[in-house]
Tab-separated table of C-alpha atoms in Angstrom:
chain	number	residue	atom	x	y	z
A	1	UNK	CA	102.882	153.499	98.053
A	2	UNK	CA	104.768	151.477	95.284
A	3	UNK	CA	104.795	152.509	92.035
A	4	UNK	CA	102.268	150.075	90.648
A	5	UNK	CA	99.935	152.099	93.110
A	6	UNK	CA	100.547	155.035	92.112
A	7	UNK	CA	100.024	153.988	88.316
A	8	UNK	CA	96.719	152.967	89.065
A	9	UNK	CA	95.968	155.873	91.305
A	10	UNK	CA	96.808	158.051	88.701
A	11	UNK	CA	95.092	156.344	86.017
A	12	UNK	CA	98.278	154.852	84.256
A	13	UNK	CA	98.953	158.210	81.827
A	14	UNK	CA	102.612	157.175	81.735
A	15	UNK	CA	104.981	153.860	81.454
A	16	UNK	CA	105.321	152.337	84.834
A	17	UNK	CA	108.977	152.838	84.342
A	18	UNK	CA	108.115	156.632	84.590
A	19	UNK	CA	106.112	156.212	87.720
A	20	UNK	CA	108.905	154.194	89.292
A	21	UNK	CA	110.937	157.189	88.846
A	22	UNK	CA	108.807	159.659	90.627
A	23	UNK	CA	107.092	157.490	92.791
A	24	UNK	CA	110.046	158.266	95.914
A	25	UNK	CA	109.264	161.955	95.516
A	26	UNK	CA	105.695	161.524	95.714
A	27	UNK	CA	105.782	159.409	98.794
A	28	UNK	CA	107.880	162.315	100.210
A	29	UNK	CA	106.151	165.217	99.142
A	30	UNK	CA	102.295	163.162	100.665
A	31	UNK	CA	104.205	162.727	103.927
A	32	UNK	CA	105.603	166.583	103.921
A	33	UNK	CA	102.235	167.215	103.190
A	34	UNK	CA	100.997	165.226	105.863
A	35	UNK	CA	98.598	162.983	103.610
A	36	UNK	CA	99.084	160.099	105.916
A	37	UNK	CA	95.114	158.640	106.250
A	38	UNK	CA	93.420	157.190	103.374
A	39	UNK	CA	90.799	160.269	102.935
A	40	UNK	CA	94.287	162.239	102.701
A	41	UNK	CA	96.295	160.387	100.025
A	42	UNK	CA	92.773	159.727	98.052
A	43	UNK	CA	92.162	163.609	97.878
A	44	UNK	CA	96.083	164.571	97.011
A	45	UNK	CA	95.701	161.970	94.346
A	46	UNK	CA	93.009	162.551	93.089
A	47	UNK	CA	93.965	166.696	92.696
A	48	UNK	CA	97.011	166.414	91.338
A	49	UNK	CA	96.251	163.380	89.124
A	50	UNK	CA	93.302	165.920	87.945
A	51	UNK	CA	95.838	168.661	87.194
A	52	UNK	CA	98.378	167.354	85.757
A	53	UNK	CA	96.571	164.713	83.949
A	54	UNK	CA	98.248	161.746	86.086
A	55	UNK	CA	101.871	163.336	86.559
A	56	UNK	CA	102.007	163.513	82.653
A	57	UNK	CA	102.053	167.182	82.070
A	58	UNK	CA	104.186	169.202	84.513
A	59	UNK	CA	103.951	172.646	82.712
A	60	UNK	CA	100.753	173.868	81.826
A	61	UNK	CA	99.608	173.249	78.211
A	62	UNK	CA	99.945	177.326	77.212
A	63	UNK	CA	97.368	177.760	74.198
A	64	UNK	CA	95.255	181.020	72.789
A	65	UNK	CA	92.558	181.169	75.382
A	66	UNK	CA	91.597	184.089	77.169
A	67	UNK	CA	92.204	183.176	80.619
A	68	UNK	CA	96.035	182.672	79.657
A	69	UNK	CA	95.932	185.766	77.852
A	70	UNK	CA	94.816	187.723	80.587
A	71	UNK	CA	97.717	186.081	82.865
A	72	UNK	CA	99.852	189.118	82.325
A	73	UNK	CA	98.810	191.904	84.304
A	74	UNK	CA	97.754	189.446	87.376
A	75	UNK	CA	98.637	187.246	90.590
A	76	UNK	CA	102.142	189.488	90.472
A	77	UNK	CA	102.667	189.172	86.796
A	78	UNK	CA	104.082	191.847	84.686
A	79	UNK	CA	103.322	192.808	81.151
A	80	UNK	CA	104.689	189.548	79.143
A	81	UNK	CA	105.237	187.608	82.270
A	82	UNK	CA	101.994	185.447	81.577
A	83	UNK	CA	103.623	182.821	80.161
A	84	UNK	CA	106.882	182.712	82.349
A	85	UNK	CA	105.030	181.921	85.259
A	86	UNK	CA	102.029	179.355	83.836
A	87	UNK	CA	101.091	176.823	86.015
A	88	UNK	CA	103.699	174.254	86.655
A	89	UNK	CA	104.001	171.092	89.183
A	90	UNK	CA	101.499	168.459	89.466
A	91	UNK	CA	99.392	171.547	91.346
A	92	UNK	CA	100.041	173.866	88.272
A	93	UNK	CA	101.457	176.683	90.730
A	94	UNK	CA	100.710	179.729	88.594
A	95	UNK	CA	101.042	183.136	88.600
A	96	UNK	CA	104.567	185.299	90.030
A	97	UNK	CA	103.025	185.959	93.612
A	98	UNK	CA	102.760	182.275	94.233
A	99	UNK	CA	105.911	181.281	92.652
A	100	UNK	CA	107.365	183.739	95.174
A	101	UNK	CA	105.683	182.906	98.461
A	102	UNK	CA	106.187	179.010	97.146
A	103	UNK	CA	110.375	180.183	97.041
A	104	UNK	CA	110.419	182.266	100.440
A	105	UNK	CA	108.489	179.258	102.113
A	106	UNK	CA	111.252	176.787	100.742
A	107	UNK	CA	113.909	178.417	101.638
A	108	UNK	CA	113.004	178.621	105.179
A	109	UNK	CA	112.710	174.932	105.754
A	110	UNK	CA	116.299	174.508	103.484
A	111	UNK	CA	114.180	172.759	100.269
A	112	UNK	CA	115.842	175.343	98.118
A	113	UNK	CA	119.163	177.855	97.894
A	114	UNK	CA	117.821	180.797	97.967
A	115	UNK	CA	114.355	183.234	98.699
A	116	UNK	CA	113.808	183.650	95.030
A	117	UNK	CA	114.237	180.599	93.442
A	118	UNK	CA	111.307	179.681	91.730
A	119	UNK	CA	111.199	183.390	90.505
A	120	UNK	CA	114.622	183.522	89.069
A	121	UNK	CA	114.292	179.606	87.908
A	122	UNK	CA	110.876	179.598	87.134
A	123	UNK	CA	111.626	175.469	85.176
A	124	UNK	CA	112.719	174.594	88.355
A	125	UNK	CA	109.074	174.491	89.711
A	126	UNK	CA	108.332	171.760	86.984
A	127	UNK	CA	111.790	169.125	87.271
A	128	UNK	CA	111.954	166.131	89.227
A	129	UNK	CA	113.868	167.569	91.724
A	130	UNK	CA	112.032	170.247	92.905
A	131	UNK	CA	108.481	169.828	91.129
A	132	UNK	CA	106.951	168.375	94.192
A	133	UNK	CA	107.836	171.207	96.382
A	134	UNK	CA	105.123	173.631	95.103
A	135	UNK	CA	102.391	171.533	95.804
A	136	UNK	CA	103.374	170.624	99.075
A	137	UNK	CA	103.467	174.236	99.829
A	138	UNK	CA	100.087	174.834	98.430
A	139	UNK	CA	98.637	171.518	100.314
A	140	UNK	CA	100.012	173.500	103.223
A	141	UNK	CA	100.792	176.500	103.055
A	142	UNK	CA	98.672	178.864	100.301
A	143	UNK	CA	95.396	176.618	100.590
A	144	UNK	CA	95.311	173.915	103.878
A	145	UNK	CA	93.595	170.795	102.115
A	146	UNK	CA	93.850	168.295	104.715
A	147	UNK	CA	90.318	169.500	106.222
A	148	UNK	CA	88.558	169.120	103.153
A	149	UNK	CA	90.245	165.567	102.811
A	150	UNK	CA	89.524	164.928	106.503
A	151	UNK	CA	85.602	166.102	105.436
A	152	UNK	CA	85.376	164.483	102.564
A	153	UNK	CA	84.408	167.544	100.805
A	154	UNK	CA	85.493	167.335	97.502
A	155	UNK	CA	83.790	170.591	96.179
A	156	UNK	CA	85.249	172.192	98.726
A	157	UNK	CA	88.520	171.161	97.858
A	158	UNK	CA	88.219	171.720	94.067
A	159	UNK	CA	87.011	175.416	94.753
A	160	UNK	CA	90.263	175.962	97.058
A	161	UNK	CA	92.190	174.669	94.311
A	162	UNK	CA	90.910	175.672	91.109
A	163	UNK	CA	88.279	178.682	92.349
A	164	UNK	CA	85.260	176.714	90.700
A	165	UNK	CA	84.291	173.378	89.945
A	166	UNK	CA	86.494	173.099	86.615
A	167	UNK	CA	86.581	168.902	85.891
A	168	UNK	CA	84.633	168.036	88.786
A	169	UNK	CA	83.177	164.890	87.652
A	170	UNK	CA	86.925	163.666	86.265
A	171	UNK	CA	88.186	164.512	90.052
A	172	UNK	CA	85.486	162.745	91.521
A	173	UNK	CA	86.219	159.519	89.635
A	174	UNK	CA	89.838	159.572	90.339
A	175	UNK	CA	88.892	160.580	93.962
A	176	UNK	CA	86.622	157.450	93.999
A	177	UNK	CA	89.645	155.437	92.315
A	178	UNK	CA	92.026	156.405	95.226
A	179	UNK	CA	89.196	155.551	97.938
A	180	UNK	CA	88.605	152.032	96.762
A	181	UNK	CA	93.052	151.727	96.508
A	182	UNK	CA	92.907	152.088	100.507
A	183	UNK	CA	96.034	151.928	102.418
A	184	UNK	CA	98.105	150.767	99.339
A	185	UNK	CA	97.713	154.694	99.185
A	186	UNK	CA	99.808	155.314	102.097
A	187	UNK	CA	103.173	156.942	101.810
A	188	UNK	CA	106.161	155.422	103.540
A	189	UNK	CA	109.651	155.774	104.254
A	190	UNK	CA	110.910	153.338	102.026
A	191	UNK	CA	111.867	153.876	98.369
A	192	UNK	CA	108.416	153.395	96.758
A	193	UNK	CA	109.466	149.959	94.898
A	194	UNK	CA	107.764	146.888	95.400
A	195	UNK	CA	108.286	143.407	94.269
A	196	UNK	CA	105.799	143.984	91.815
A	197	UNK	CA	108.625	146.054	89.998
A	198	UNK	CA	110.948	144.127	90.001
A	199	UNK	CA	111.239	144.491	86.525
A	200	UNK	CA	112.261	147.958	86.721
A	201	UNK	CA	115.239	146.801	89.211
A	202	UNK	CA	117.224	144.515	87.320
A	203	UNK	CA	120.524	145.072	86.101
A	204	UNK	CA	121.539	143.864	82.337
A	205	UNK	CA	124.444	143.790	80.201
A	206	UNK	CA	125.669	146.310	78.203
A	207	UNK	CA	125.255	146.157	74.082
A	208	UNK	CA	127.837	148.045	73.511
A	209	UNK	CA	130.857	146.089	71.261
A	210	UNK	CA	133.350	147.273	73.530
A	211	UNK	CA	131.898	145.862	76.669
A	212	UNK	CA	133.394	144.405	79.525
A	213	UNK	CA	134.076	140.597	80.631
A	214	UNK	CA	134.222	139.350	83.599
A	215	UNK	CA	137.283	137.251	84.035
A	216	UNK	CA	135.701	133.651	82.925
A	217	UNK	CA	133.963	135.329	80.307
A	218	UNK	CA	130.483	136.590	82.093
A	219	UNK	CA	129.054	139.503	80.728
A	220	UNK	CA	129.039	141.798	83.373
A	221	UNK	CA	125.896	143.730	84.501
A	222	UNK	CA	125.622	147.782	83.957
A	223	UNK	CA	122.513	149.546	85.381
A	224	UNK	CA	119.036	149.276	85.964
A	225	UNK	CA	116.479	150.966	83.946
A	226	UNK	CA	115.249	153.222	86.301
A	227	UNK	CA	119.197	153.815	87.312
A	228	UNK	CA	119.977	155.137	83.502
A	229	UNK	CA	116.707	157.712	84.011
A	230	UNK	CA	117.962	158.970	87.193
A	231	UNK	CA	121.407	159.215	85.388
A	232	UNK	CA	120.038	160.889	82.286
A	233	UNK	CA	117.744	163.554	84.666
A	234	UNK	CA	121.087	164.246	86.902
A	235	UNK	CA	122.942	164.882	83.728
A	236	UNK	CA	120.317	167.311	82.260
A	237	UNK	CA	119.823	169.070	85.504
A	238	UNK	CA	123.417	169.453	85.903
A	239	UNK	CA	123.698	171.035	82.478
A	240	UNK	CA	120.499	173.098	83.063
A	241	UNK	CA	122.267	174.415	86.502
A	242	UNK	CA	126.000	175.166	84.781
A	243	UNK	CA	124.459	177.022	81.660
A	244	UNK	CA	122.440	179.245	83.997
A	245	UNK	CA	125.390	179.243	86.002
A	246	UNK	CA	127.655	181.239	83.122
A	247	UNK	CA	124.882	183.255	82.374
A	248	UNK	CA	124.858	184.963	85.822
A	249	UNK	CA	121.766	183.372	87.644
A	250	UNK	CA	122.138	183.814	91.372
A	251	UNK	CA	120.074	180.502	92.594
A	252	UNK	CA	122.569	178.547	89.975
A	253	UNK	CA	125.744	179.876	91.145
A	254	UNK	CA	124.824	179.279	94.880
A	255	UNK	CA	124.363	175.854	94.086
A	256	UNK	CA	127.892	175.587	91.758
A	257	UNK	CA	129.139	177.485	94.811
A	258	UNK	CA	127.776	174.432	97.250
A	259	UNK	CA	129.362	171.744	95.780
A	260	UNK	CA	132.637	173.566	94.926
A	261	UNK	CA	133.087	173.673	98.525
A	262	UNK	CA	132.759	170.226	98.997
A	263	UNK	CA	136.042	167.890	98.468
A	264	UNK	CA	134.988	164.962	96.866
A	265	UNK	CA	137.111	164.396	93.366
A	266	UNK	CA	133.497	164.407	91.844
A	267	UNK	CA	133.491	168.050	92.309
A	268	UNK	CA	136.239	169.399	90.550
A	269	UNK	CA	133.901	170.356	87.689
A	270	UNK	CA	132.342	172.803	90.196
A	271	UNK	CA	135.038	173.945	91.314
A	272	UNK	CA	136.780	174.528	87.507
A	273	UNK	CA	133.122	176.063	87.127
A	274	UNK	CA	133.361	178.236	89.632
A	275	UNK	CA	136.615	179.737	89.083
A	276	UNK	CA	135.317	180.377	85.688
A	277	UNK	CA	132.772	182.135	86.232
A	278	UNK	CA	134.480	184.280	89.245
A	279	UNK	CA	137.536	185.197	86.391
A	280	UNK	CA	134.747	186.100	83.977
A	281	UNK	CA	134.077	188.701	86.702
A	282	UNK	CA	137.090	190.592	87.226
């Protein structure tokens, strides 16, 4: 679907610009997830839009009630680990056990570095690189939706998902939403822009007062909007990753390790990185 779909599908709780930017993941994660018919895409849609309240919150809104109180001491949690592993993803994966089956199952089809990484990197579950990856592997995996979607049981899937009928009616209406959408639903291979956002593809020149001319005087174009958001989530995963990194985390080091091995000039930060944190050691 293109990203003016998905906006409407999930019932425009964010800037298109923001769905433009996560719109290629969701395609990807629907067809991983094998939500390829309309009664498919309509049921993912209108789940996750329920749960995460139309991609807008990826981390579970933690407050005093007793359900999240009582988080510690179950589904694999220790005492204080409650609120480490809240729901996060557009599922709201919760609880330690599922973060680690979700990790084990990902790292056997390559999605992630290692067998604990959700448990050691618990954020991880909840960025726009991996936050897709958890629901997939519940769609799949922990609770196989497609049946219900295939039934058109939408009790049936609520109770998988939520183990009552918690915001039925508000899953019913965005189920009904996605229905009447159709095949615009579909994922596909392509990058999930249409030329309905074109907008959102245009380059622009820069403000700065030191900018660049061409050489008859043109201003010359810089990046796109949704370029500079991919740019400023790289940057602050890259940070995330080299901070946890120096602190000793084993999923972040495998992945400073990765690139460090790679020989593009690009990675010499890695690699500096890398021998930093292997002097630190000895």
């Amino acid at each position: 679907m293109d990203a003016g779909t998905l906006a409407r599908a999930m019932g425009q709780a964010l800037p298109l610009s923001q769905y433009a930017l996560l719109t290629p993941a969701f395609n990807a994660a629907m067809l991983a997830a094998g939500c390829t018919t309309v009664e498919r895409a309509a049921m993912w849609c209108a789940q996750l839009g329920h749960e995460s309240v139309g991609l807008k919150f990826m981390v579970e809104l933690w407050g005093p009630t007793p359900d999240q109180r009582t988080y510690d001491g179950r589904m694999g949690n220790g005492p204080g680990e409650g609120y480490r592993y809240r729901g996060r993803g557009p599922i709201q994966m919760t609880g330690k056990n599922n973060y680690r089956a979700c990790s084990q199952w990902a790292f056997e089809r390559g999605l992630v570095p290692t067998p604990t990484f959700f448990v050691d990197d618990p954020d991880a579950a909840a960025d726009l690189t991996y936050g897709f990856v958890g629901a997939v592997w519940y769609w799949t995996a922990a609770r196989p939706m497609n049946g219900f979607a295939d039934r058109r049981d939408l009790e049936g899937a609520t109770r998988a998902i939520n183990g009552g009928f918690n915001g039925l009616d508000d899953r019913r209406r965005r189920w009904n939403t996605c229905l009447a959408l159709g095949e615009a639903l579909l994922p596909t291979e392509g990058d999930g822009m249409s030329a309905a956002d074109d907008e959102l593809t245009k380059r622009f020149p820069s403000r700065s007062k030191y900018r660049s001319y061409g050489r008859d005087g043109e201003e010359i174009l810089v990046d796109t909007a949704v370029g500079f958001i991919l740019n400023i989530d790289a940057r602050i995963h890259e940070e995330h990753v080299e901070r946890e990194a120096r602190n000793g985390a084993p999923w972040a080091i495998a992945l400073v390790r990765r690139e460090a091995a790679k020989t593009d000039p690009e990675d010499e930060d890695a690699r500096a990185l890398l021998a930093e944190i292997e002097g630190a050691k000895k």
